[in-house]
Every structure is written in C-alpha cells, then in structure tokens.
C-alpha cells in the first residue's frame, strides 16, 4: 500500500469514483419494529437518490426474504430504481456472502458506504468483514438502527473501535462531491433541501436531550 493510500485510509476521505453503497436488509417485516425506523427509511431514500445522481453503484441484500419480505420500496424515490440494482438473498448475517463478495470484487471499490438494519447484527458483521478485507467502511448513523436503542448505540461504538468511520448521510453526500463546482452539486443540494424538510428522529432526540 502506498503512503498516499495509507493516509487516505487513515482519514477516511470519500471519492465518488471509488465508492459503493451497501443497503443492508431494510425489509418490510422489520419496518415497524426498528427504533427510529421511519428516519432510517427516509434517509435511505436520500442516500439512494444521491447514489443515482452521482452514478455510484448500490448493492442490496435481503435476509431470508420468504420470512422478512422484500426491500422497502420507500427506500427509493422512484420504486422502479429498486429493479436496477442487484439484490442478493442471504441467510448469513453479514452481507459478505460469496455472491456479494464476487460482485464487490467486480466493482473494485475501496470505500463502502454502509447503512441498514439491524445495526448490532447484520450491519456490524458486514462492517467487520469488510474491514478485514481492507475496505474503508463508512457507517451512515442516521440510516442504521436496531429494534433496541441500546443495541444500536453499542454497535456503533463497536464498529468505530474496529476502524469504521461514523458519519451522517449529508456529510457523506457532500464529501463525495468535494466541491460546489461538482457537475451534480445543484441536484444533490436539492435532494438535501427536500430531505431536511422531513422529520429526523435521531436529531430530534439529540435536541430534546440537550434541553434537559
């Protein structure tokens, strides 16, 4: 590994041409069970829209679809976009199945933007597997959750301690562009403005706790 690459890995800078989005198991059966679940869904919609605007690949997994259902269509601004991305069925908790790993190798991306559910199970195990493979892993904290808030909190700490970068959807989006001179800056800015009009339960909880 070159010193340049080593430095980039250390600070976790994202580049659109070297990134991939991983959407982990945001399925219909889980939707009403997840803590701050609706914010996870709306933030996922923002992320997939950013991926589309910046032409970044998206990889989707579904955990035992027969039981837990399909990926929530509301994770996409246009439900038809769901058909454009590869969806991998799995029973393994980690997204890093043999099929997904083969697909990831074909994409040849170093930075992984990971979000989904549950944070302490499938997301965490995916994160650790990717870190072992030498990937830069960026966890979108406003698009990752569990059924219990405590499980989510400890999982975020665990992934950070292992070397993952915790970030927010907006932070990742603007880092991917790097400059207001980016050709798709206006499109992503518009997506951001619309996203900010929606309730963010994580932000509201933080604001409420700071007032106590």
mmCIF file of C-alpha atoms in Angstrom:
data_model
loop_
_atom_site.group_PDB
_atom_site.id
_atom_site.type_symbol
_atom_site.label_atom_id
_atom_site.label_comp_id
_atom_site.label_asym_id
_atom_site.label_seq_id
_atom_site.Cartn_x
_atom_site.Cartn_y
_atom_site.Cartn_z
ATOM 1 C CA UNK A 1 0.000 0.000 0.000
ATOM 2 C CA UNK A 2 1.380 3.424 -0.940
ATOM 3 C CA UNK A 3 1.828 6.168 1.621
ATOM 4 C CA UNK A 4 -0.825 8.188 -0.212
ATOM 5 C CA UNK A 5 -3.336 5.368 0.058
ATOM 6 C CA UNK A 6 -2.375 4.774 3.664
ATOM 7 C CA UNK A 7 -3.043 8.407 4.511
ATOM 8 C CA UNK A 8 -6.375 8.381 2.722
ATOM 9 C CA UNK A 9 -7.427 5.265 4.592
ATOM 10 C CA UNK A 10 -6.407 6.823 7.890
ATOM 11 C CA UNK A 11 -8.632 9.890 7.498
ATOM 12 C CA UNK A 12 -11.455 8.206 5.590
ATOM 13 C CA UNK A 13 -11.983 10.604 2.710
ATOM 14 C CA UNK A 14 -14.648 9.529 0.236
ATOM 15 C CA UNK A 15 -14.328 9.777 -3.535
ATOM 16 C CA UNK A 16 -17.332 9.057 -5.752
ATOM 17 C CA UNK A 17 -15.339 7.101 -8.312
ATOM 18 C CA UNK A 18 -14.050 4.732 -5.649
ATOM 19 C CA UNK A 19 -17.185 4.213 -3.538
ATOM 20 C CA UNK A 20 -20.129 1.833 -3.353
ATOM 21 C CA UNK A 21 -23.323 1.996 -1.272
ATOM 22 C CA UNK A 22 -24.429 -1.116 0.629
ATOM 23 C CA UNK A 23 -28.086 -1.260 1.693
ATOM 24 C CA UNK A 24 -28.448 -3.944 4.344
ATOM 25 C CA UNK A 25 -31.743 -5.765 4.896
ATOM 26 C CA UNK A 26 -34.215 -2.868 5.130
ATOM 27 C CA UNK A 27 -37.215 -5.138 4.672
ATOM 28 C CA UNK A 28 -40.958 -4.815 5.166
ATOM 29 C CA UNK A 29 -41.266 -7.146 8.175
ATOM 30 C CA UNK A 30 -38.653 -5.132 10.090
ATOM 31 C CA UNK A 31 -40.004 -1.684 9.254
ATOM 32 C CA UNK A 32 -42.403 -1.188 12.182
ATOM 33 C CA UNK A 33 -40.026 -2.862 14.645
ATOM 34 C CA UNK A 34 -36.910 -0.740 14.221
ATOM 35 C CA UNK A 35 -36.098 2.134 16.582
ATOM 36 C CA UNK A 36 -36.367 5.372 14.580
ATOM 37 C CA UNK A 37 -37.285 3.146 11.637
ATOM 38 C CA UNK A 38 -39.008 5.783 9.531
ATOM 39 C CA UNK A 39 -35.940 8.004 9.670
ATOM 40 C CA UNK A 40 -33.848 5.044 8.539
ATOM 41 C CA UNK A 41 -36.164 4.654 5.550
ATOM 42 C CA UNK A 42 -36.272 8.336 4.565
ATOM 43 C CA UNK A 43 -32.514 8.694 4.981
ATOM 44 C CA UNK A 44 -32.006 5.585 2.872
ATOM 45 C CA UNK A 45 -34.153 7.199 0.187
ATOM 46 C CA UNK A 46 -31.898 10.262 0.304
ATOM 47 C CA UNK A 47 -28.785 8.083 0.040
ATOM 48 C CA UNK A 48 -30.032 6.064 -2.919
ATOM 49 C CA UNK A 49 -31.026 9.298 -4.638
ATOM 50 C CA UNK A 50 -27.532 10.693 -4.069
ATOM 51 C CA UNK A 51 -26.048 7.463 -5.408
ATOM 52 C CA UNK A 52 -28.178 7.811 -8.530
ATOM 53 C CA UNK A 53 -27.239 11.467 -9.011
ATOM 54 C CA UNK A 54 -23.524 10.711 -8.640
ATOM 55 C CA UNK A 55 -23.629 7.421 -10.576
ATOM 56 C CA UNK A 56 -22.387 5.340 -7.647
ATOM 57 C CA UNK A 57 -23.317 1.628 -7.522
ATOM 58 C CA UNK A 58 -25.723 0.317 -4.897
ATOM 59 C CA UNK A 59 -25.696 -3.262 -3.592
ATOM 60 C CA UNK A 60 -28.741 -4.592 -1.719
ATOM 61 C CA UNK A 61 -29.246 -7.657 0.442
ATOM 62 C CA UNK A 62 -32.367 -9.263 1.864
ATOM 63 C CA UNK A 63 -32.309 -11.567 4.874
ATOM 64 C CA UNK A 64 -34.437 -14.673 4.301
ATOM 65 C CA UNK A 65 -36.952 -12.886 2.061
ATOM 66 C CA UNK A 66 -39.573 -15.603 2.467
ATOM 67 C CA UNK A 67 -39.928 -14.634 6.134
ATOM 68 C CA UNK A 68 -38.915 -10.973 6.300
ATOM 69 C CA UNK A 69 -40.258 -9.698 2.976
ATOM 70 C CA UNK A 70 -38.835 -7.525 0.230
ATOM 71 C CA UNK A 71 -36.745 -4.387 0.493
ATOM 72 C CA UNK A 72 -38.890 -1.402 1.498
ATOM 73 C CA UNK A 73 -39.739 0.413 -1.734
ATOM 74 C CA UNK A 74 -39.793 3.742 0.108
ATOM 75 C CA UNK A 75 -36.000 3.480 0.311
ATOM 76 C CA UNK A 76 -36.082 4.758 -3.271
ATOM 77 C CA UNK A 77 -37.573 7.986 -4.606
ATOM 78 C CA UNK A 78 -38.635 6.043 -7.677
ATOM 79 C CA UNK A 79 -39.576 2.462 -6.726
ATOM 80 C CA UNK A 80 -38.606 1.409 -10.253
ATOM 81 C CA UNK A 81 -34.982 2.141 -9.326
ATOM 82 C CA UNK A 82 -35.092 -0.835 -6.987
ATOM 83 C CA UNK A 83 -35.177 -3.069 -10.063
ATOM 84 C CA UNK A 84 -31.979 -1.521 -11.426
ATOM 85 C CA UNK A 85 -29.737 -2.691 -8.598
ATOM 86 C CA UNK A 86 -28.590 -6.210 -7.739
ATOM 87 C CA UNK A 87 -30.462 -7.725 -4.796
ATOM 88 C CA UNK A 88 -28.812 -10.653 -3.055
ATOM 89 C CA UNK A 89 -30.759 -13.137 -0.954
ATOM 90 C CA UNK A 90 -28.978 -14.346 2.169
ATOM 91 C CA UNK A 91 -29.317 -16.224 5.427
ATOM 92 C CA UNK A 92 -25.845 -15.360 6.651
ATOM 93 C CA UNK A 93 -25.999 -12.287 8.884
ATOM 94 C CA UNK A 94 -23.138 -10.475 7.147
ATOM 95 C CA UNK A 95 -23.764 -9.093 3.680
ATOM 96 C CA UNK A 96 -20.423 -10.589 2.662
ATOM 97 C CA UNK A 97 -21.745 -13.794 1.161
ATOM 98 C CA UNK A 98 -19.832 -15.480 -1.632
ATOM 99 C CA UNK A 99 -22.133 -13.940 -4.253
ATOM 100 C CA UNK A 100 -21.905 -10.436 -2.818
ATOM 101 C CA UNK A 101 -18.134 -10.703 -2.459
ATOM 102 C CA UNK A 102 -17.789 -11.731 -6.103
ATOM 103 C CA UNK A 103 -19.914 -8.771 -7.147
ATOM 104 C CA UNK A 104 -17.936 -6.406 -4.929
ATOM 105 C CA UNK A 105 -14.689 -7.665 -6.446
ATOM 106 C CA UNK A 106 -16.038 -6.922 -9.914
ATOM 107 C CA UNK A 107 -16.870 -3.348 -8.842
ATOM 108 C CA UNK A 108 -13.362 -2.859 -7.434
ATOM 109 C CA UNK A 109 -14.293 -0.063 -4.994
ATOM 110 C CA UNK A 110 -12.218 0.688 -1.905
ATOM 111 C CA UNK A 111 -14.734 2.715 0.110
ATOM 112 C CA UNK A 112 -18.013 1.235 1.319
ATOM 113 C CA UNK A 113 -20.900 3.402 2.496
ATOM 114 C CA UNK A 114 -22.920 1.044 4.683
ATOM 115 C CA UNK A 115 -26.423 1.507 6.087
ATOM 116 C CA UNK A 116 -29.405 -0.585 7.111
ATOM 117 C CA UNK A 117 -30.559 -2.927 9.859
ATOM 118 C CA UNK A 118 -30.018 -4.299 12.338
ATOM 119 C CA UNK A 119 -27.019 -2.264 13.418
ATOM 120 C CA UNK A 120 -25.830 -4.755 16.036
ATOM 121 C CA UNK A 121 -26.210 -7.852 13.880
ATOM 122 C CA UNK A 122 -26.093 -7.713 10.078
ATOM 123 C CA UNK A 123 -24.627 -4.233 9.741
ATOM 124 C CA UNK A 124 -21.960 -4.836 12.368
ATOM 125 C CA UNK A 125 -20.925 -8.224 10.991
ATOM 126 C CA UNK A 126 -20.791 -6.789 7.465
ATOM 127 C CA UNK A 127 -18.669 -3.920 8.710
ATOM 128 C CA UNK A 128 -16.174 -6.203 10.446
ATOM 129 C CA UNK A 129 -15.889 -8.486 7.416
ATOM 130 C CA UNK A 130 -15.237 -5.515 5.129
ATOM 131 C CA UNK A 131 -12.641 -4.079 7.487
ATOM 132 C CA UNK A 132 -10.859 -7.458 7.491
ATOM 133 C CA UNK A 133 -10.788 -7.224 3.695
ATOM 134 C CA UNK A 134 -9.054 -3.854 3.933
ATOM 135 C CA UNK A 135 -12.018 -1.728 2.879
ATOM 136 C CA UNK A 136 -12.744 1.767 4.150
ATOM 137 C CA UNK A 137 -16.136 1.421 5.843
ATOM 138 C CA UNK A 138 -18.365 4.428 6.471
ATOM 139 C CA UNK A 139 -21.440 3.811 8.631
ATOM 140 C CA UNK A 140 -24.332 6.199 7.996
ATOM 141 C CA UNK A 141 -25.580 6.626 11.532
ATOM 142 C CA UNK A 142 -28.902 8.251 10.591
ATOM 143 C CA UNK A 143 -29.682 5.278 8.341
ATOM 144 C CA UNK A 144 -28.648 2.463 10.673
ATOM 145 C CA UNK A 145 -30.624 1.154 13.619
ATOM 146 C CA UNK A 146 -31.829 -1.824 15.618
ATOM 147 C CA UNK A 147 -35.016 -2.790 17.399
ATOM 148 C CA UNK A 148 -33.478 -1.575 20.665
ATOM 149 C CA UNK A 149 -31.674 1.750 21.008
ATOM 150 C CA UNK A 150 -29.055 0.292 23.347
ATOM 151 C CA UNK A 151 -28.072 -2.388 20.827
ATOM 152 C CA UNK A 152 -27.658 0.317 18.188
ATOM 153 C CA UNK A 153 -25.533 2.512 20.434
ATOM 154 C CA UNK A 154 -23.143 -0.261 21.425
ATOM 155 C CA UNK A 155 -22.890 -1.478 17.821
ATOM 156 C CA UNK A 156 -21.872 1.987 16.614
ATOM 157 C CA UNK A 157 -19.203 2.120 19.319
ATOM 158 C CA UNK A 158 -18.011 -1.388 18.421
ATOM 159 C CA UNK A 159 -17.710 -0.579 14.704
ATOM 160 C CA UNK A 160 -15.915 2.684 15.388
ATOM 161 C CA UNK A 161 -13.445 0.943 17.693
ATOM 162 C CA UNK A 162 -12.782 -1.607 14.950
ATOM 163 C CA UNK A 163 -11.857 1.140 12.490
ATOM 164 C CA UNK A 164 -15.069 2.139 10.721
ATOM 165 C CA UNK A 165 -15.900 5.799 10.182
ATOM 166 C CA UNK A 166 -19.185 7.016 11.666
ATOM 167 C CA UNK A 167 -20.787 9.736 9.601
ATOM 168 C CA UNK A 168 -24.139 11.164 8.534
ATOM 169 C CA UNK A 169 -25.911 10.962 5.214
ATOM 170 C CA UNK A 170 -25.389 14.633 4.421
ATOM 171 C CA UNK A 171 -21.737 14.570 5.415
ATOM 172 C CA UNK A 172 -21.078 11.600 3.129
ATOM 173 C CA UNK A 173 -23.008 13.164 0.242
ATOM 174 C CA UNK A 174 -21.044 16.390 0.303
ATOM 175 C CA UNK A 175 -17.707 14.634 0.812
ATOM 176 C CA UNK A 176 -18.418 12.570 -2.294
ATOM 177 C CA UNK A 177 -18.747 15.796 -4.303
ATOM 178 C CA UNK A 178 -15.878 17.662 -2.590
ATOM 179 C CA UNK A 179 -16.763 20.994 -4.218
ATOM 180 C CA UNK A 180 -19.676 23.243 -5.161
ATOM 181 C CA UNK A 181 -18.179 23.110 -8.641
ATOM 182 C CA UNK A 182 -19.178 19.442 -8.963
ATOM 183 C CA UNK A 183 -21.371 18.898 -12.010
ATOM 184 C CA UNK A 184 -24.169 17.432 -9.869
ATOM 185 C CA UNK A 185 -23.905 19.833 -6.925
ATOM 186 C CA UNK A 186 -27.255 21.514 -7.619
ATOM 187 C CA UNK A 187 -29.032 18.181 -7.955
ATOM 188 C CA UNK A 188 -27.621 16.850 -4.675
ATOM 189 C CA UNK A 189 -28.267 20.168 -2.923
ATOM 190 C CA UNK A 190 -31.902 19.982 -3.990
ATOM 191 C CA UNK A 191 -32.149 16.439 -2.648
ATOM 192 C CA UNK A 192 -30.628 17.648 0.609
ATOM 193 C CA UNK A 193 -33.057 20.539 0.994
ATOM 194 C CA UNK A 194 -36.014 18.213 0.439
ATOM 195 C CA UNK A 195 -34.589 15.635 2.847
ATOM 196 C CA UNK A 196 -34.115 18.233 5.571
ATOM 197 C CA UNK A 197 -37.827 19.034 5.456
ATOM 198 C CA UNK A 198 -38.575 15.544 6.749
ATOM 199 C CA UNK A 199 -38.512 14.599 10.430
ATOM 200 C CA UNK A 200 -35.204 13.231 11.661
ATOM 201 C CA UNK A 201 -35.929 11.276 14.833
ATOM 202 C CA UNK A 202 -32.249 10.929 15.718
ATOM 203 C CA UNK A 203 -31.730 14.684 15.532
ATOM 204 C CA UNK A 204 -34.944 15.383 17.440
ATOM 205 C CA UNK A 205 -33.880 13.008 20.226
ATOM 206 C CA UNK A 206 -30.486 14.737 20.464
ATOM 207 C CA UNK A 207 -32.109 18.187 20.540
ATOM 208 C CA UNK A 208 -34.571 17.141 23.224
ATOM 209 C CA UNK A 209 -31.873 15.627 25.434
ATOM 210 C CA UNK A 210 -29.766 18.790 25.203
ATOM 211 C CA UNK A 211 -32.665 20.799 26.614
ATOM 212 C CA UNK A 212 -32.910 18.719 29.769
#
